[in-house]
XYZ file of C-alpha atoms in Angstrom:
477
model
C -45.239 -31.019 20.037
C -46.353 -26.394 20.144
C -43.506 -26.012 22.116
C -41.547 -27.073 19.775
C -43.404 -25.241 16.781
C -42.920 -22.632 18.110
C -39.334 -22.348 19.058
C -39.317 -23.776 15.429
C -41.051 -20.507 13.664
C -39.650 -18.309 16.426
C -35.950 -19.560 14.655
C -37.483 -18.620 10.936
C -38.639 -15.203 12.414
C -34.752 -14.281 13.414
C -33.157 -15.566 10.129
C -35.412 -13.997 8.080
C -34.713 -10.574 9.837
C -30.616 -11.133 10.127
C -30.847 -11.761 5.883
C -33.061 -8.949 6.143
C -30.621 -6.188 7.808
C -28.450 -8.209 5.479
C -25.368 -8.386 8.578
C -25.370 -12.168 7.875
C -22.848 -13.964 5.705
C -23.827 -14.439 2.022
C -26.003 -16.827 1.324
C -26.170 -19.598 -0.806
C -25.083 -19.523 -3.927
C -27.538 -18.718 -6.698
C -29.517 -16.605 -4.226
C -29.780 -13.045 -4.045
C -28.137 -11.250 -0.539
C -29.897 -8.264 0.764
C -27.801 -5.062 1.526
C -27.944 -3.353 5.114
C -28.828 0.023 4.152
C -26.631 2.597 5.917
C -27.197 6.066 4.375
C -25.238 8.979 5.244
C -26.984 12.113 6.017
C -24.389 15.500 5.511
C -22.480 14.544 8.811
C -24.345 12.046 10.116
C -26.223 9.087 9.104
C -28.317 5.886 9.387
C -28.695 2.236 9.556
C -30.671 0.228 11.679
C -27.958 -3.258 11.073
C -26.782 -4.364 14.052
C -23.318 -4.320 12.361
C -22.996 -0.962 12.238
C -21.758 1.136 15.096
C -22.556 4.838 14.054
C -20.555 8.012 15.807
C -20.769 11.562 15.116
C -19.672 11.389 11.368
C -17.365 8.251 12.156
C -19.245 5.274 10.019
C -17.745 1.739 11.610
C -18.900 -1.765 10.314
C -17.578 -4.473 12.510
C -19.180 -7.771 10.945
C -19.773 -9.300 7.958
C -22.446 -9.001 5.605
C -23.236 -7.208 2.872
C -24.022 -3.171 3.579
C -25.048 -0.987 0.211
C -23.840 2.711 1.156
C -25.356 6.214 -0.197
C -25.960 10.013 0.424
C -23.615 12.402 1.089
C -20.769 12.283 4.350
C -18.907 15.838 4.511
C -15.970 15.268 7.149
C -16.438 12.194 7.851
C -15.756 8.840 7.764
C -16.471 4.555 6.926
C -14.174 2.280 9.238
C -14.194 -1.514 8.084
C -13.754 -3.451 11.249
C -13.804 -6.621 12.211
C -12.288 -7.173 15.029
C -9.730 -9.968 15.952
C -11.328 -12.287 13.503
C -11.568 -11.730 9.814
C -14.466 -11.782 7.775
C -15.491 -10.977 4.577
C -16.897 -7.769 4.380
C -19.082 -6.356 1.024
C -19.680 -2.733 0.616
C -22.250 -1.576 -2.783
C -21.791 1.928 -3.289
C -24.840 3.698 -5.044
C -24.285 7.500 -5.212
C -22.442 6.976 -2.511
C -20.180 10.541 -1.661
C -17.699 10.271 1.147
C -15.263 13.570 2.254
C -12.204 13.401 5.035
C -10.314 16.218 4.888
C -7.301 14.845 7.896
C -7.371 10.748 6.439
C -8.676 8.349 3.995
C -12.654 8.094 3.793
C -12.598 4.181 3.477
C -10.818 2.836 6.045
C -10.626 -1.143 5.713
C -9.337 -1.740 9.284
C -9.267 -4.782 9.300
C -11.837 -7.878 7.503
C -10.007 -11.196 5.998
C -11.466 -9.401 2.652
C -13.674 -6.173 1.080
C -15.771 -6.048 -1.504
C -15.724 -2.447 -2.935
C -19.127 -3.126 -5.524
C -20.102 -0.336 -7.407
C -23.728 -0.241 -8.106
C -25.559 -0.531 -11.488
C -26.323 3.680 -12.636
C -24.763 5.207 -9.767
C -22.037 8.300 -9.306
C -19.675 7.957 -6.075
C -16.902 9.862 -4.455
C -14.300 8.906 -2.033
C -12.709 12.228 -1.380
C -9.012 12.086 0.633
C -7.837 16.360 1.812
C -8.611 19.248 0.019
C -8.116 20.077 -3.810
C -5.231 22.256 -4.596
C -2.987 21.038 -1.557
C 0.421 20.235 -1.924
C 1.444 16.755 -1.749
C 4.023 16.843 2.246
C 6.493 15.104 2.484
C 5.806 12.712 6.006
C 1.587 12.502 4.010
C 0.891 8.982 3.796
C -2.543 7.712 3.469
C -5.337 7.157 0.905
C -8.370 8.350 0.271
C -9.090 4.366 0.512
C -6.777 2.668 2.565
C -7.468 -1.398 3.191
C -5.403 -3.293 5.352
C -5.978 -6.240 4.011
C -7.052 -7.753 0.520
C -9.339 -5.221 -1.151
C -11.493 -5.993 -4.426
C -13.513 -3.530 -6.282
C -16.287 -5.117 -8.376
C -18.881 -4.126 -10.511
C -20.120 -5.810 -13.797
C -22.729 -2.746 -14.958
C -21.724 0.121 -15.896
C -21.740 2.731 -12.754
C -18.649 5.203 -11.917
C -16.491 5.348 -8.331
C -13.964 8.613 -8.494
C -11.345 8.687 -6.000
C -9.325 11.595 -6.021
C -6.405 11.835 -2.814
C -5.510 14.838 -2.162
C -3.000 14.097 0.937
C -0.345 11.835 -0.381
C -2.846 8.572 -2.897
C -5.590 7.287 -4.218
C -5.627 3.181 -3.061
C -3.825 2.167 -1.338
C -3.693 -1.956 -0.496
C -1.436 -3.252 2.507
C -1.863 -6.575 0.189
C -4.330 -7.878 -2.654
C -5.429 -5.132 -4.460
C -7.520 -6.363 -7.210
C -9.721 -4.622 -10.291
C -12.299 -6.287 -11.833
C -14.699 -4.392 -13.094
C -17.396 -5.498 -15.999
C -17.880 -1.920 -17.259
C -17.431 -0.512 -14.383
C -15.579 2.899 -13.629
C -13.489 3.484 -11.645
C -10.996 7.356 -11.149
C -8.249 8.469 -9.566
C -6.326 11.673 -8.832
C -4.166 11.948 -6.734
C -0.851 13.612 -5.378
C 0.997 10.814 -5.253
C 0.195 7.020 -6.365
C -2.659 5.921 -8.028
C -3.529 2.611 -7.651
C -0.837 0.829 -4.849
C -1.247 -2.309 -3.732
C 1.995 -3.963 -1.630
C 1.756 -7.652 -2.028
C 0.428 -7.341 -5.822
C -2.199 -6.162 -7.936
C -4.428 -6.587 -10.677
C -6.743 -5.490 -13.487
C -9.171 -8.038 -15.380
C -10.981 -5.663 -16.185
C -12.840 -2.354 -15.868
C -12.503 1.181 -17.314
C -9.172 2.925 -15.044
C -8.417 6.244 -15.589
C -5.173 7.535 -13.566
C -3.763 11.119 -13.518
C -0.983 10.602 -10.195
C 2.181 12.600 -9.277
C 4.096 9.813 -8.328
C 3.685 6.154 -9.902
C -0.233 5.347 -11.725
C 0.242 1.566 -10.838
C 2.381 -0.068 -7.969
C 3.164 -3.058 -6.175
C 5.890 -2.200 -3.733
C 6.770 -5.846 -1.349
C 8.022 -8.553 -2.113
C 8.933 -9.980 1.235
C 6.545 -12.685 1.285
C 6.944 -15.546 -1.893
C 5.514 -15.108 -5.222
C 3.969 -10.898 -3.933
C 5.583 -8.035 -5.093
C 3.359 -9.026 -8.967
C 1.811 -6.730 -11.245
C -0.887 -8.411 -13.343
C -2.568 -6.850 -16.408
C -4.936 -9.500 -17.983
C -7.820 -6.649 -18.596
C -9.244 -3.587 -19.225
C -9.480 -0.036 -20.923
C -6.332 1.860 -18.397
C -5.296 5.983 -18.948
C -2.464 6.884 -17.090
C -0.879 9.863 -16.765
C 1.519 10.193 -14.132
C 5.022 11.592 -13.038
C 6.604 9.479 -11.431
C 6.567 5.220 -13.934
C 3.546 3.939 -14.927
C 2.833 1.425 -13.555
C 5.836 -0.404 -11.544
C 6.013 -4.278 -10.005
C 8.646 -4.447 -6.908
C 9.176 -8.290 -8.438
C 7.380 -9.403 -11.802
C 5.156 -7.582 -14.071
C 2.384 -9.224 -16.473
C 1.222 -8.185 -19.266
C -1.529 -10.889 -21.427
C -4.469 -8.074 -22.286
C -6.605 -5.220 -22.207
C -6.288 -1.585 -24.068
C -3.516 1.197 -22.299
C -2.730 4.684 -22.619
C 0.574 5.159 -21.177
C 1.691 8.859 -20.461
C 5.000 9.355 -18.032
C 5.777 13.265 -18.341
C 8.150 13.059 -14.493
C 11.693 14.864 -15.693
C 14.398 11.022 -15.455
C 16.901 13.622 -13.910
C 15.253 14.301 -10.922
C 13.424 10.373 -10.416
C 12.750 7.310 -12.512
C 9.296 8.175 -14.366
C 9.024 5.445 -17.388
C 6.288 3.450 -18.410
C 6.774 0.254 -17.516
C 8.883 -1.560 -14.937
C 9.224 -4.421 -12.748
C 13.011 -5.605 -11.302
C 13.134 -9.480 -11.669
C 11.759 -9.842 -15.753
C 8.683 -8.814 -17.916
C 6.238 -10.630 -19.651
C 4.307 -9.811 -22.955
C 1.830 -12.035 -23.680
C -1.018 -9.561 -24.624
C -2.802 -6.380 -24.912
C -2.835 -2.974 -27.055
C -0.613 -0.684 -24.965
C 0.200 2.261 -26.105
C 3.511 4.823 -24.638
C 5.271 7.878 -24.882
C 7.136 8.576 -21.633
C 10.392 10.232 -20.412
C 11.717 7.855 -18.750
C 13.052 3.737 -20.595
C 9.339 2.667 -21.872
C 9.594 -0.717 -20.840
C 12.360 -1.286 -17.842
C 13.221 -4.673 -16.666
C 16.335 -5.280 -13.988
C 15.790 -8.740 -15.135
C 14.607 -10.500 -18.905
C 11.699 -9.892 -20.873
C 9.606 -12.456 -22.614
C 7.146 -11.127 -25.299
C 4.775 -13.589 -27.294
C 2.487 -11.338 -27.934
C 0.692 -8.135 -27.691
C 0.534 -4.483 -29.707
C 2.811 -1.401 -28.760
C 3.092 2.500 -29.979
C 6.306 3.080 -28.092
C 7.970 6.430 -27.989
C 10.342 6.678 -25.438
C 13.095 9.680 -24.872
C 15.297 7.227 -24.171
C 15.305 3.523 -24.516
C 11.947 1.991 -25.998
C 13.811 -1.524 -24.223
C 15.850 -1.753 -21.691
C 16.796 -5.017 -19.384
C 19.686 -6.039 -17.665
C 19.063 -9.637 -18.369
C 18.401 -11.832 -21.842
C 15.770 -10.523 -24.403
C 13.574 -13.231 -25.670
C 10.109 -12.105 -28.128
C 8.681 -15.012 -30.151
C 5.707 -12.761 -31.535
C 3.643 -9.659 -31.200
C 3.922 -6.232 -33.196
C 5.965 -3.534 -32.197
C 6.654 0.578 -33.050
C 9.358 1.946 -31.455
C 10.480 5.358 -31.300
C 13.363 5.952 -29.096
C 15.457 8.945 -27.895
C 17.852 7.440 -27.767
C 18.213 3.805 -27.876
C 16.027 1.262 -29.740
C 16.508 -2.016 -27.393
C 19.126 -2.370 -25.293
C 20.714 -5.175 -22.810
C 23.420 -6.197 -21.116
C 22.416 -9.550 -21.730
C 21.621 -11.759 -25.450
C 18.181 -10.263 -26.897
C 16.845 -14.097 -29.621
C 14.233 -12.651 -32.196
C 11.824 -15.719 -33.316
C 8.800 -14.451 -34.267
C 7.012 -11.007 -34.484
C 6.684 -8.254 -36.189
C 9.167 -4.952 -34.990
C 9.733 -1.616 -36.234
C 12.738 0.007 -34.659
C 13.459 4.108 -35.047
C 16.227 5.194 -32.765
C 18.351 8.206 -32.307
C 21.421 5.971 -30.879
C 22.095 2.005 -32.104
C 18.607 0.596 -32.967
C 19.710 -2.980 -31.352
C 22.560 -3.630 -28.935
C 23.524 -6.776 -26.628
C 26.002 -7.677 -24.152
C 28.872 -6.529 -22.512
C 32.817 -7.902 -22.144
C 32.020 -9.549 -25.219
C 30.037 -11.771 -24.292
C 25.597 -11.487 -25.610
C 24.520 -11.684 -28.687
C 21.688 -11.369 -31.155
C 19.759 -14.318 -32.106
C 17.425 -13.425 -35.958
C 15.530 -17.440 -35.352
C 12.905 -15.805 -37.331
C 10.553 -12.567 -37.407
C 10.164 -9.758 -39.343
C 12.761 -6.700 -38.008
C 13.361 -2.664 -39.347
C 16.075 -0.651 -37.493
C 16.681 2.718 -38.928
C 19.124 4.119 -36.409
C 21.104 7.048 -35.481
C 23.425 4.867 -34.424
C 24.679 1.472 -35.222
C 22.045 -0.634 -36.722
C 22.230 -3.624 -34.645
C 25.505 -3.475 -31.520
C 26.529 -6.489 -30.715
C 28.711 -8.092 -27.789
C 28.761 -11.861 -28.782
C 27.596 -11.378 -33.268
C 24.789 -11.218 -35.008
C 23.447 -14.518 -36.655
C 20.419 -14.680 -38.132
C 19.334 -18.282 -39.730
C 15.308 -17.299 -40.385
C 12.735 -14.935 -40.852
C 13.366 -11.332 -42.385
C 15.847 -8.456 -41.691
C 16.523 -4.356 -42.577
C 18.815 -2.250 -41.032
C 19.928 0.953 -41.820
C 23.018 2.577 -39.317
C 26.449 3.661 -39.104
C 29.097 1.055 -38.927
C 30.903 1.635 -35.574
C 31.018 -2.018 -34.189
C 29.111 -4.532 -36.180
C 30.437 -4.626 -40.002
C 27.509 -6.731 -40.596
C 26.315 -10.561 -40.283
C 28.116 -13.718 -38.246
C 29.864 -15.881 -40.975
C 27.987 -18.495 -39.549
C 24.615 -17.386 -40.647
C 22.459 -20.179 -42.145
C 20.134 -17.929 -44.026
C 21.733 -15.698 -46.912
C 22.130 -11.943 -45.889
C 24.362 -8.765 -47.640
C 26.035 -5.945 -46.790
C 25.951 -2.712 -48.708
C 27.874 0.219 -47.729
C 26.027 2.612 -48.752
C 26.140 6.425 -48.397
C 22.073 7.384 -47.738
C 20.645 10.491 -46.083
C 17.191 10.857 -43.804
C 14.382 10.830 -46.145
C 16.002 8.365 -48.451
C 13.133 5.072 -49.207
C 14.842 2.067 -48.794
C 14.337 -1.085 -51.606
C 15.147 -4.266 -51.342
C 12.278 -6.914 -53.121
C 9.707 -7.453 -50.534
C 11.161 -5.076 -47.707
C 10.581 -1.438 -47.343
C 12.020 1.773 -45.426
C 12.340 5.256 -45.212
C 15.429 6.669 -43.184
C 14.871 8.761 -40.338
C 18.888 9.334 -39.733
C 21.679 9.042 -42.198
C 23.389 6.271 -42.764
C 26.334 3.896 -43.597
C 25.765 0.522 -43.716
C 22.678 -1.154 -44.812
C 22.298 -5.291 -43.276
C 19.750 -7.210 -45.226
C 18.415 -10.781 -44.575
C 15.439 -12.601 -46.403
C 14.415 -16.255 -47.322
C 14.590 -15.126 -50.629
C 17.931 -14.797 -50.320
C 20.025 -17.859 -52.176
C 23.630 -17.771 -50.838
C 25.956 -16.938 -53.781
C 23.733 -14.891 -56.024
C 23.196 -11.142 -55.700
C 20.585 -8.674 -54.818
C 19.121 -5.587 -55.368
C 18.950 -2.703 -52.953
C 17.606 0.754 -54.071
C 18.147 3.964 -52.540
C 16.341 6.938 -53.294
C 17.207 6.944 -57.212
C 19.719 5.170 -56.256
C 20.908 1.623 -56.399
C 23.064 -1.277 -56.155
C 23.494 -4.732 -56.583
C 25.065 -6.651 -53.830
C 26.622 -10.222 -52.969
C 24.562 -12.090 -50.643
C 26.900 -14.852 -48.655
C-alpha cells in the first residue's frame, strides 16, 4: 500500500513538472496552459523545456505544447519541427525579435498546425533578409514560412511586424488563418504579403500589408475545395504593386473594413484589386478601392448581395467572364474604362449602384447573347460611351434607373419591359444636372441619350426631364 502511494505521488509530481514546462498537450477546456519560456539572448537562446533544442543561433521546437518566445535573436532562426508525427504547437510571441539574413526567421518545417499568438501589450518582429535589398528572380521563402497550417491569433492588443526582404512576408503551404481580435499584423514584403497556397481566411485584427507583388493570395487548387480567400472581418489596409487580393478559386467577401491601393502597371502584369478564377461572392463589408487595373475581376461570375464599395479604377471597375447578379449593397464606381462589363448577362434585383465611366457604363454579352435585366434597386449611370451596351437587350421590370450616355448600341429599353420607361434624345454637356421627378444626376460626360424608368411612371403618360436650364416632356412607354 505504501509503495503504491509513493508511485502515485511520483506520477503526480512528474505531471506537474511537465505541465510547468509547457511541453505537454493543452490542458482541458477552461484550464490555463502554462507556456514553456524560450528566452532569446542576442546570438543564442535559453530554455529548459525538454521539447526545445538550441544549437548556436537556431532554436528548434520538436514537441507538442505551448511555448513563449521573448528577447532578441540576430542572425538566427526559430524552427518548429515535430518530425514524422505531425503535432500541434502553440507559440506565443511576447516581445520577441528574430532576424535571419539568409532565410525565414520562423520556419514551420513540420507540425499539424502552428498557432502563432501575439501576446497582449507586446511588440514583435520577424525579419528575413536585409532592408533595401532588391528582389531576386530566384529568391524563395518568407519571413514566416510554414509547411503546414498556420493560425495567427491574439485577442488583446499586441503587434507583430513582419519584414520579407528576401521574398515574401508570410507564406503557408496549406491554410493560413488570420483570426486576431485586437492584435495588429503589419507585413512589408518585396514579393507577396500574405500567401496561403491552399487558402487564406481573415476574420479579425488590424492587418496592414505593403507588397511589391500581391497583398493576399491563395495559389493552389490541387485539392478539392481549396484555393479560396475569405474575408469576413478585421480592418485591412493593402498597398501592392500586383493584385490586392487574389484567389485561385473563389473569393468570398462578407465583412470587414478594407482599403486597397494597387499601383502597378497593368501593361506589365496584373494589378487588380480583387481577383478570382472561379467566382466572386460579395455579401458584406466596407471596401475602398483605388486600382490601376480592374478593381473587381472574375474569370467566372460575380454575385453581389451586400456590402459597401467605393471604387476608383484606371480600367474597368467590375469585370467578369460569366453572369453578374446584383441583389443588394451600395456601390459607387469611377472607371477609366467600362463601369460594369461581362461576356455573360447581368441581373439587377436590388442595391444602389452609381456608375461614372469613361467607357460604357454597363456592358454585357457577346455574339448576340447576354442581356441586362433590371428587376429592382437604384441605378445611376453617367458614361463617356454608352450608358448601357448590351448584346441581348435591356429589360426593366422594377427599380429606378437614370442613365446618361451615347446611343451607339442601345436605343432604349426592350419593348417587353413591364415597368414604364422613357427615352429622351437630349444633347447635354458634362457638368449639367439631369433631374426627373425622383432622380437627379450630375453628368460627368457629354451625352445624347437619357434613359429613365421608375415605379412612378405610368405607361401611356408623359414625364418631364430637365437638364441644365432646359426641360423636355417625354412619352412613357
